[in-house]
Amino acid sequence: MASSADVQRGLQDVVALESRLCFIDGKLGRLIYQGYDIRDLAERSTFEEVAYLLWYGKLPTGPELSDLTSRLGALRTLPPALAEMIDRFPADANPMDVLRCAVSALGLYEPAETQPGPHAISGALRLTATMPSILGQFHRRRKGLPPLKPRPDLSHAAYLIYALLDRVPTGPETRAMDVDLILHADHELNASTFAARVTASTLSDLYSAVTSAVGALKGPLHGGAAERVVDLLQVIRTPDRAAEVVHSKLVRHERIMGFGHRVYKVEDPRATILREWSRRLGEAKGDLHYYELLRKLEEVVHREKGLYPNVDLYSGSVYALFGIPTDLFTPIFAVSRVTGWTAHVLEEYEDLRLIRPMAKYVGTVDLPYVPIGQRT
Ligand code: CMC
């Protein structure tokens, strides 16, 4: 039996496996994908390049990138039976639940790709390519609108905005979304990625692993935080009310969403980059309302609790500036993170070891068995 000293609640600080994919330096606030600093990737690369990097372990050459881009573009069409299924989902369903069901259902139409092994990469591409189509179709359907035809000519970031909002974004808008997707693509053994790896480690298929991950991402302590940040900003309304609202939450021992992190002890580097994009996009749209509220919120939360912002603090303000509804924020996180989840699943298949930790038993033993008729 494990002794009490062996219990690491929440697996905090437990190193569970080796990975080449992502390194977080929580003390220095650095994030590395396959050797490259996130700041360089956010400044100089595209989401498609980052997806290639995560899946294939190197940045693509020009022809490799064009090949990946056209393959993703060609895979945007949903199987007709899945499109019909989405049309039958309740119109008031949570889009994360829709995504979870659709990812699982997509696996039904891809039997060859569901087998564990290196060829599961084709499922990784299909899942990545179709997530914007799934969300776009559901979002239009709940507004009573017919589905849009996929646009294979658009970049992944531009297609996501197009699928959700039925308009081709401007260059700066596309770049803002592209950077946001790059920043969310992977983050070592976060809860959803771990869930994906646990599922894959049983030799289960890629679609099952990603379905597990979508479920884990939904929670407000993980991907759901960005939605709650915008809800909070709507309560705060003006910067001068930030201190009062934060204080009232803290006295009730409530968490302030978008702050704190299990690994980062300093500012999350993704928050630093997104803060700048929130400002740039706000200036371009002549609307700095959320940006100014967030700056004030940061100041108050740091003063009151010493907490730093995480990636979710500013991402919601970027999506809100596009006019994207709040309940699509977490699904957008999934649109990006699916690249990381699938890269981790492929890595798990390469060096498979069943993930099966232990629990410290704190129940009783040796109870005498009481027949049902004698139980009280
Ligand atoms: N607001 C208020 N107090 C906080 C917060 C917060 N956001 N984060 C941590 N704390 C406090 C917590 O109450 C605890 O205080 P005390 O020791 O007095 O009880 C202390 O800090 C340590 O908290 P913890 O829960 O042990 O730390 P953790 O490593 O488990 O927390 C976290 C990590 C992300 C769950 C937490 O910081 C949190 O709940 N943040 C808000 C949710 C959020 O923004 N999530 C997005 C994370 S980044 C994107 C992603 O990975 O999905």
Coordinates of C-alpha atoms and ligand atoms in Angstrom, one line a residue:
M1 CA 0.0 0.0 0.0
A2 CA 1.3 3.5 -0.8
S3 CA 2.4 5.5 2.2
S4 CA 1.0 9.0 2.8
A5 CA 4.3 10.6 1.7
D6 CA 3.8 9.0 -1.7
V7 CA 0.6 10.8 -2.5
Q8 CA 1.0 13.7 -4.8
R9 CA -2.5 15.3 -4.9
G10 CA -3.3 16.3 -8.5
L11 CA -0.1 14.5 -9.5
Q12 CA 1.6 17.8 -8.8
D13 CA 5.3 17.8 -9.6
V14 CA 5.1 14.1 -10.7
V15 CA 7.2 13.4 -13.9
A16 CA 5.0 10.8 -15.6
L17 CA 6.8 10.3 -18.9
E18 CA 9.4 11.6 -21.4
S19 CA 8.3 13.8 -24.2
R20 CA 10.1 15.7 -27.0
L21 CA 7.1 17.8 -27.8
C22 CA 6.9 20.7 -25.3
F23 CA 9.0 22.1 -22.5
I24 CA 7.7 24.6 -19.9
D25 CA 10.2 26.5 -17.7
G26 CA 7.9 27.6 -15.0
K27 CA 10.5 29.6 -13.2
L28 CA 11.7 31.6 -16.2
G29 CA 8.3 31.7 -17.9
R30 CA 9.5 30.0 -21.1
L31 CA 7.6 27.7 -23.4
I32 CA 9.3 25.6 -26.0
Y33 CA 7.7 23.5 -28.8
Q34 CA 10.1 20.8 -30.2
G35 CA 13.1 23.1 -29.4
Y36 CA 11.6 26.4 -30.6
D37 CA 10.7 29.3 -28.3
I38 CA 7.0 30.2 -28.4
R39 CA 8.0 33.8 -28.8
D40 CA 9.8 33.1 -32.1
L41 CA 7.0 30.9 -33.3
A42 CA 4.3 33.5 -32.4
E43 CA 6.4 36.2 -34.1
R44 CA 7.5 34.4 -37.2
S45 CA 5.5 31.2 -38.0
T46 CA 2.0 30.2 -38.9
F47 CA -0.4 27.8 -37.1
E48 CA 0.1 25.3 -40.0
E49 CA 3.9 25.4 -39.5
V50 CA 3.5 24.8 -35.8
A51 CA 1.1 21.9 -36.4
Y52 CA 3.7 20.4 -38.8
L53 CA 6.4 20.9 -36.1
L54 CA 4.4 19.2 -33.5
W55 CA 3.4 16.2 -35.7
Y56 CA 6.7 15.7 -37.6
G57 CA 9.3 17.1 -35.2
K58 CA 10.7 19.7 -37.5
L59 CA 9.7 22.9 -39.2
P60 CA 8.4 22.3 -42.7
T61 CA 10.1 23.3 -45.9
G62 CA 8.1 25.4 -48.3
P63 CA 6.8 22.3 -50.3
E64 CA 6.0 20.4 -47.1
L65 CA 4.0 23.3 -45.8
S66 CA 2.0 23.7 -49.0
D67 CA 1.3 20.0 -49.0
L68 CA 0.0 20.1 -45.4
T69 CA -2.0 23.3 -46.0
S70 CA -3.7 21.8 -49.0
R71 CA -4.4 18.5 -47.2
L72 CA -6.0 20.3 -44.3
G73 CA -8.0 22.5 -46.7
A74 CA -9.3 19.4 -48.6
L75 CA -10.3 17.6 -45.4
R76 CA -12.7 20.4 -44.2
T77 CA -15.9 18.7 -45.6
L78 CA -17.8 16.7 -43.0
P79 CA -19.1 13.2 -43.7
P80 CA -22.8 13.9 -44.7
A81 CA -24.0 11.6 -41.9
L82 CA -22.0 13.6 -39.3
A83 CA -23.4 16.9 -40.7
E84 CA -26.9 15.5 -40.4
M85 CA -26.2 14.4 -36.9
I86 CA -25.0 17.9 -35.9
D87 CA -28.3 19.3 -37.3
R88 CA -30.2 17.0 -34.9
F89 CA -28.3 18.0 -31.7
P90 CA -30.3 20.3 -29.4
A91 CA -29.9 23.9 -30.6
D92 CA -29.2 25.0 -27.0
A93 CA -26.4 22.4 -26.4
N94 CA -23.1 23.5 -25.0
P95 CA -20.7 23.7 -28.0
M96 CA -18.1 21.7 -26.1
D97 CA -20.6 18.9 -25.7
V98 CA -21.3 19.1 -29.4
L99 CA -17.6 19.0 -30.2
R100 CA -17.1 16.0 -27.9
C101 CA -19.9 14.1 -29.6
A102 CA -18.9 15.1 -33.1
V103 CA -15.2 14.0 -32.5
S104 CA -16.4 10.7 -31.2
A105 CA -18.8 10.3 -34.1
L106 CA -16.2 11.2 -36.7
G107 CA -14.2 8.1 -35.6
L108 CA -17.1 6.0 -36.8
Y109 CA -16.5 7.1 -40.4
E110 CA -12.7 6.7 -40.3
P111 CA -12.3 3.0 -39.3
A112 CA -8.8 2.6 -40.9
E113 CA -7.4 5.6 -39.0
T114 CA -8.8 4.5 -35.7
Q115 CA -6.1 1.8 -35.3
P116 CA -3.3 2.9 -33.0
G117 CA 0.0 3.4 -34.7
P118 CA 1.9 5.9 -36.9
H119 CA -0.7 6.1 -39.6
A120 CA -3.1 7.7 -37.0
I121 CA -1.4 10.9 -38.3
S122 CA -4.1 11.0 -41.0
G123 CA -6.8 11.1 -38.2
A124 CA -4.8 13.9 -36.6
L125 CA -5.1 15.9 -39.9
R126 CA -8.8 15.1 -40.3
L127 CA -9.7 16.1 -36.7
T128 CA -7.7 19.3 -37.0
A129 CA -9.3 20.2 -40.4
T130 CA -12.9 19.4 -39.4
M131 CA -13.1 21.0 -36.0
P132 CA -13.9 24.5 -37.4
S133 CA -16.5 23.0 -39.8
I134 CA -18.1 21.1 -36.9
L135 CA -18.4 24.3 -34.8
G136 CA -19.4 26.5 -37.7
Q137 CA -22.1 24.1 -38.8
F138 CA -23.5 23.9 -35.2
H139 CA -23.3 27.6 -34.6
R140 CA -25.1 28.5 -37.9
R141 CA -27.7 25.8 -37.3
R142 CA -28.6 27.2 -33.8
K143 CA -29.1 30.6 -35.5
G144 CA -31.4 28.9 -38.0
L145 CA -28.8 29.4 -40.9
P146 CA -27.9 26.8 -43.5
P147 CA -24.3 25.4 -43.5
L148 CA -21.5 27.1 -45.4
K149 CA -19.5 25.4 -48.0
P150 CA -15.9 24.8 -46.7
R151 CA -13.3 27.1 -48.1
P152 CA -10.1 25.1 -48.8
D153 CA -8.4 28.3 -50.0
L154 CA -8.3 29.9 -46.5
S155 CA -5.6 29.4 -43.9
H156 CA -6.7 27.5 -40.8
A157 CA -7.1 30.7 -38.7
A158 CA -9.0 32.5 -41.5
Y159 CA -11.2 29.5 -42.1
L160 CA -12.1 29.2 -38.4
I161 CA -13.3 32.8 -38.4
Y162 CA -15.1 32.3 -41.7
A163 CA -16.8 29.1 -40.5
L164 CA -18.1 30.9 -37.3
L165 CA -18.9 34.3 -38.6
D166 CA -19.5 33.9 -42.3
R167 CA -17.0 36.5 -43.3
V168 CA -13.4 36.4 -44.5
P169 CA -11.3 38.2 -41.9
T170 CA -8.8 41.0 -42.6
G171 CA -5.1 40.3 -42.6
P172 CA -4.5 41.7 -39.0
E173 CA -7.6 39.7 -37.8
T174 CA -6.3 36.5 -39.4
R175 CA -2.8 37.1 -37.8
A176 CA -4.3 37.7 -34.4
M177 CA -6.2 34.4 -34.6
D178 CA -3.2 32.6 -36.0
V179 CA -1.1 33.7 -33.1
D180 CA -3.8 32.7 -30.6
L181 CA -3.9 29.2 -32.2
I182 CA -0.1 28.9 -32.1
L183 CA -0.1 29.8 -28.4
H184 CA -2.7 27.2 -27.5
A185 CA -1.3 24.3 -29.6
D186 CA 0.5 22.4 -26.9
H187 CA 1.3 22.7 -23.2
E188 CA 3.0 19.5 -22.0
L189 CA 1.0 17.3 -19.7
N190 CA -1.9 19.6 -19.0
A191 CA -5.1 17.8 -17.9
S192 CA -6.6 17.3 -21.4
T193 CA -3.4 16.1 -22.9
F194 CA -2.8 13.7 -20.1
A195 CA -6.4 12.4 -20.5
A196 CA -5.6 11.8 -24.2
R197 CA -2.3 10.0 -23.4
V198 CA -4.0 7.9 -20.7
T199 CA -6.6 6.7 -23.2
A200 CA -4.0 6.1 -25.9
S201 CA -1.8 4.2 -23.5
T202 CA -4.4 1.5 -23.3
L203 CA -3.8 1.0 -27.1
S204 CA -7.1 2.7 -27.7
D205 CA -7.6 4.7 -30.9
L206 CA -6.9 8.4 -31.7
Y207 CA -10.6 9.5 -31.8
S208 CA -11.2 8.0 -28.4
A209 CA -8.2 9.7 -27.0
V210 CA -9.3 13.1 -28.4
T211 CA -12.8 12.6 -27.1
S212 CA -11.3 12.1 -23.6
A213 CA -9.3 15.3 -24.1
V214 CA -12.2 17.4 -25.2
G215 CA -14.1 16.4 -22.1
A216 CA -11.2 17.3 -19.9
L217 CA -10.7 20.7 -21.6
K218 CA -14.2 21.7 -20.9
G219 CA -13.8 22.4 -17.2
P220 CA -13.4 25.9 -15.9
L221 CA -10.1 25.2 -14.2
H222 CA -8.7 24.3 -17.7
G223 CA -10.0 25.5 -21.0
G224 CA -13.2 26.9 -19.7
A225 CA -11.5 29.8 -17.9
A226 CA -11.5 32.2 -20.9
E227 CA -15.3 32.2 -21.0
R228 CA -15.5 33.0 -17.3
V229 CA -13.0 35.9 -17.7
V230 CA -15.4 37.6 -20.1
D231 CA -18.3 36.9 -17.7
L232 CA -16.3 38.6 -15.0
L233 CA -15.5 41.6 -17.2
Q234 CA -19.2 42.0 -17.7
V235 CA -19.7 42.1 -14.0
I236 CA -16.8 44.6 -13.5
R237 CA -18.0 46.9 -16.3
T238 CA -15.6 49.8 -15.5
P239 CA -11.9 49.7 -14.3
D240 CA -12.8 51.6 -11.1
R241 CA -15.0 48.7 -10.0
A242 CA -12.3 46.0 -10.5
A243 CA -11.0 46.2 -6.9
E244 CA -14.4 45.9 -5.3
V245 CA -15.5 42.9 -7.5
V246 CA -12.2 41.0 -7.0
H247 CA -12.3 41.6 -3.3
S248 CA -15.9 40.3 -3.0
K249 CA -14.9 37.2 -4.9
L250 CA -11.8 36.6 -2.8
V251 CA -13.6 36.9 0.5
R252 CA -16.0 34.2 -0.7
H253 CA -12.8 32.1 -1.6
E254 CA -13.8 32.2 -5.3
R255 CA -11.1 31.9 -7.9
I256 CA -10.4 34.7 -10.3
M257 CA -10.3 33.0 -13.7
G258 CA -7.4 33.7 -16.0
F259 CA -4.9 33.9 -13.1
G260 CA -2.5 31.3 -11.6
H261 CA -1.0 28.2 -13.0
R262 CA 0.2 24.9 -11.8
V263 CA 3.5 25.1 -13.5
Y264 CA 4.3 28.8 -14.1
K265 CA 5.5 30.7 -11.0
V266 CA 5.9 33.9 -13.1
E267 CA 3.8 35.3 -15.9
D268 CA 2.7 32.8 -18.5
P269 CA 4.6 33.8 -21.7
R270 CA 1.4 33.2 -23.7
A271 CA -0.4 35.8 -21.6
T272 CA 2.5 38.3 -22.4
I273 CA 2.0 37.8 -26.1
L274 CA -1.8 37.8 -26.1
R275 CA -1.9 40.9 -24.0
E276 CA -0.1 42.7 -26.8
W277 CA -2.5 41.2 -29.4
S278 CA -5.5 42.2 -27.4
R279 CA -4.2 45.8 -27.4
R280 CA -3.3 45.7 -31.1
L281 CA -6.6 44.3 -32.2
G282 CA -8.5 46.6 -29.8
E283 CA -6.7 49.6 -31.3
A284 CA -7.4 48.4 -34.9
K285 CA -11.1 48.1 -34.0
G286 CA -11.2 51.3 -31.9
D287 CA -12.4 49.3 -28.9
L288 CA -10.0 49.0 -25.9
H289 CA -12.7 48.5 -23.4
Y290 CA -11.8 44.8 -22.5
Y291 CA -8.1 45.6 -22.8
E292 CA -8.3 48.4 -20.2
L293 CA -10.5 46.3 -17.9
L294 CA -8.0 43.4 -18.1
R295 CA -5.0 45.7 -17.3
K296 CA -6.8 46.9 -14.2
L297 CA -7.8 43.4 -13.2
E298 CA -4.2 42.3 -13.5
E299 CA -3.1 45.1 -11.3
V300 CA -5.7 44.3 -8.6
V301 CA -5.3 40.5 -8.6
H302 CA -1.5 40.9 -8.4
R303 CA -1.8 43.3 -5.5
E304 CA -4.4 41.2 -3.6
K305 CA -3.1 37.6 -4.3
G306 CA 0.3 37.9 -6.0
L307 CA -1.1 35.9 -8.9
Y308 CA 0.1 36.3 -12.5
P309 CA -2.2 36.0 -15.6
N310 CA -2.3 32.8 -17.6
V311 CA -3.1 32.3 -21.3
D312 CA -6.8 32.5 -20.7
L313 CA -6.9 36.0 -19.4
Y314 CA -6.5 37.7 -22.7
S315 CA -7.7 35.1 -25.2
G316 CA -11.4 35.8 -24.5
S317 CA -10.9 39.5 -25.2
V318 CA -9.4 38.7 -28.6
Y319 CA -12.4 36.4 -29.5
A320 CA -14.9 38.9 -28.1
L321 CA -13.4 41.6 -30.4
F322 CA -14.3 39.4 -33.4
G323 CA -17.9 39.2 -32.1
I324 CA -17.5 35.4 -31.3
P325 CA -20.0 34.3 -28.7
T326 CA -18.6 33.4 -25.3
D327 CA -19.6 29.7 -25.4
L328 CA -17.3 29.2 -28.4
F329 CA -14.2 30.3 -26.6
T330 CA -13.3 26.8 -25.2
P331 CA -14.1 25.1 -28.5
I332 CA -11.6 27.5 -30.2
F333 CA -9.0 26.3 -27.6
A334 CA -9.7 22.8 -28.8
V335 CA -9.4 23.8 -32.4
S336 CA -5.8 24.6 -31.7
R337 CA -5.0 22.1 -28.9
V338 CA -6.1 19.1 -31.1
T339 CA -2.7 19.4 -32.8
G340 CA -0.9 18.9 -29.4
W341 CA -3.3 16.2 -28.3
T342 CA -2.7 14.2 -31.4
A343 CA 1.0 14.8 -31.4
H344 CA 1.1 13.4 -27.9
V345 CA -1.1 10.4 -28.8
L346 CA 1.3 9.6 -31.7
E347 CA 4.3 9.9 -29.3
E348 CA 2.5 7.6 -26.9
Y349 CA 2.0 5.0 -29.6
E350 CA 5.7 5.2 -30.4
D351 CA 6.8 4.4 -26.9
L352 CA 3.7 2.9 -25.3
R353 CA 3.5 2.2 -21.6
L354 CA 0.1 1.7 -19.9
I355 CA -0.5 4.8 -17.7
R356 CA -1.8 3.3 -14.5
P357 CA -0.9 5.1 -11.2
M358 CA -1.8 4.0 -7.7
A359 CA -4.2 5.3 -5.1
K360 CA -3.5 5.3 -1.4
Y361 CA -6.4 3.4 0.1
V362 CA -8.1 5.3 3.0
G363 CA -11.1 3.1 3.4
T364 CA -11.6 0.2 5.8
V365 CA -10.7 -3.5 5.4
D366 CA -12.0 -6.7 6.9
L367 CA -15.7 -5.7 7.2
P368 CA -17.8 -8.9 7.8
Y369 CA -20.1 -9.5 4.9
V370 CA -23.8 -8.9 5.8
P371 CA -26.4 -10.8 3.8
I372 CA -28.9 -8.4 2.1
G373 CA -31.8 -9.4 4.3
Q374 CA -29.9 -8.5 7.5
R375 CA -28.6 -5.0 6.3
T376 CA -30.0 -1.9 8.0
Ligands
CMC1 N1 -7.8 32.9 -8.0 C1 -7.8 32.9 -6.7 N2 -6.9 32.2 -6.0 C2 -6.1 31.4 -6.7 C3 -6.2 31.3 -8.0 C4 -7.1 32.1 -8.7 N3 -7.1 32.1 -10.0 N4 -5.2 30.4 -8.5 C5 -4.7 29.9 -7.3 N5 -5.2 30.5 -6.3 C6 -4.9 30.2 -4.9 C7 -5.6 29.1 -4.3 O1 -6.9 29.5 -3.8 C8 -4.6 28.6 -3.3 O2 -4.7 29.4 -2.2 P1 -4.6 28.9 -0.7 O3 -3.3 28.2 -0.6 O4 -4.8 30.1 0.2 O5 -5.8 27.9 -0.6 C9 -3.3 28.8 -3.9 O6 -3.5 29.9 -4.9 C10 -2.8 27.6 -4.7 O7 -3.8 27.1 -5.5 P2 -3.9 25.6 -6.1 O8 -5.3 25.4 -6.5 O9 -3.2 24.7 -5.2 O10 -2.9 25.7 -7.3 P3 -3.0 24.9 -8.6 O11 -1.6 24.7 -9.0 O12 -3.8 23.6 -8.4 O13 -3.8 25.9 -9.5 C11 -5.1 26.5 -11.3 C12 -3.7 26.0 -10.8 C13 -4.9 26.9 -12.8 C14 -6.1 25.4 -11.2 C15 -5.5 27.7 -10.5 O14 -4.5 28.7 -10.6 C16 -6.9 28.3 -10.9 O15 -7.9 27.8 -10.5 N6 -6.9 29.3 -11.8 C17 -8.1 29.8 -12.3 C18 -8.6 29.0 -13.5 C19 -7.8 29.3 -14.7 O16 -7.5 30.4 -15.0 N7 -7.5 28.2 -15.4 C20 -6.7 28.3 -16.7 C21 -5.3 27.7 -16.5 S1 -4.2 28.1 -17.9 C22 -5.0 27.4 -19.3 C23 -5.1 25.9 -19.2 O17 -4.2 25.2 -18.8 O18 -6.3 25.5 -19.5

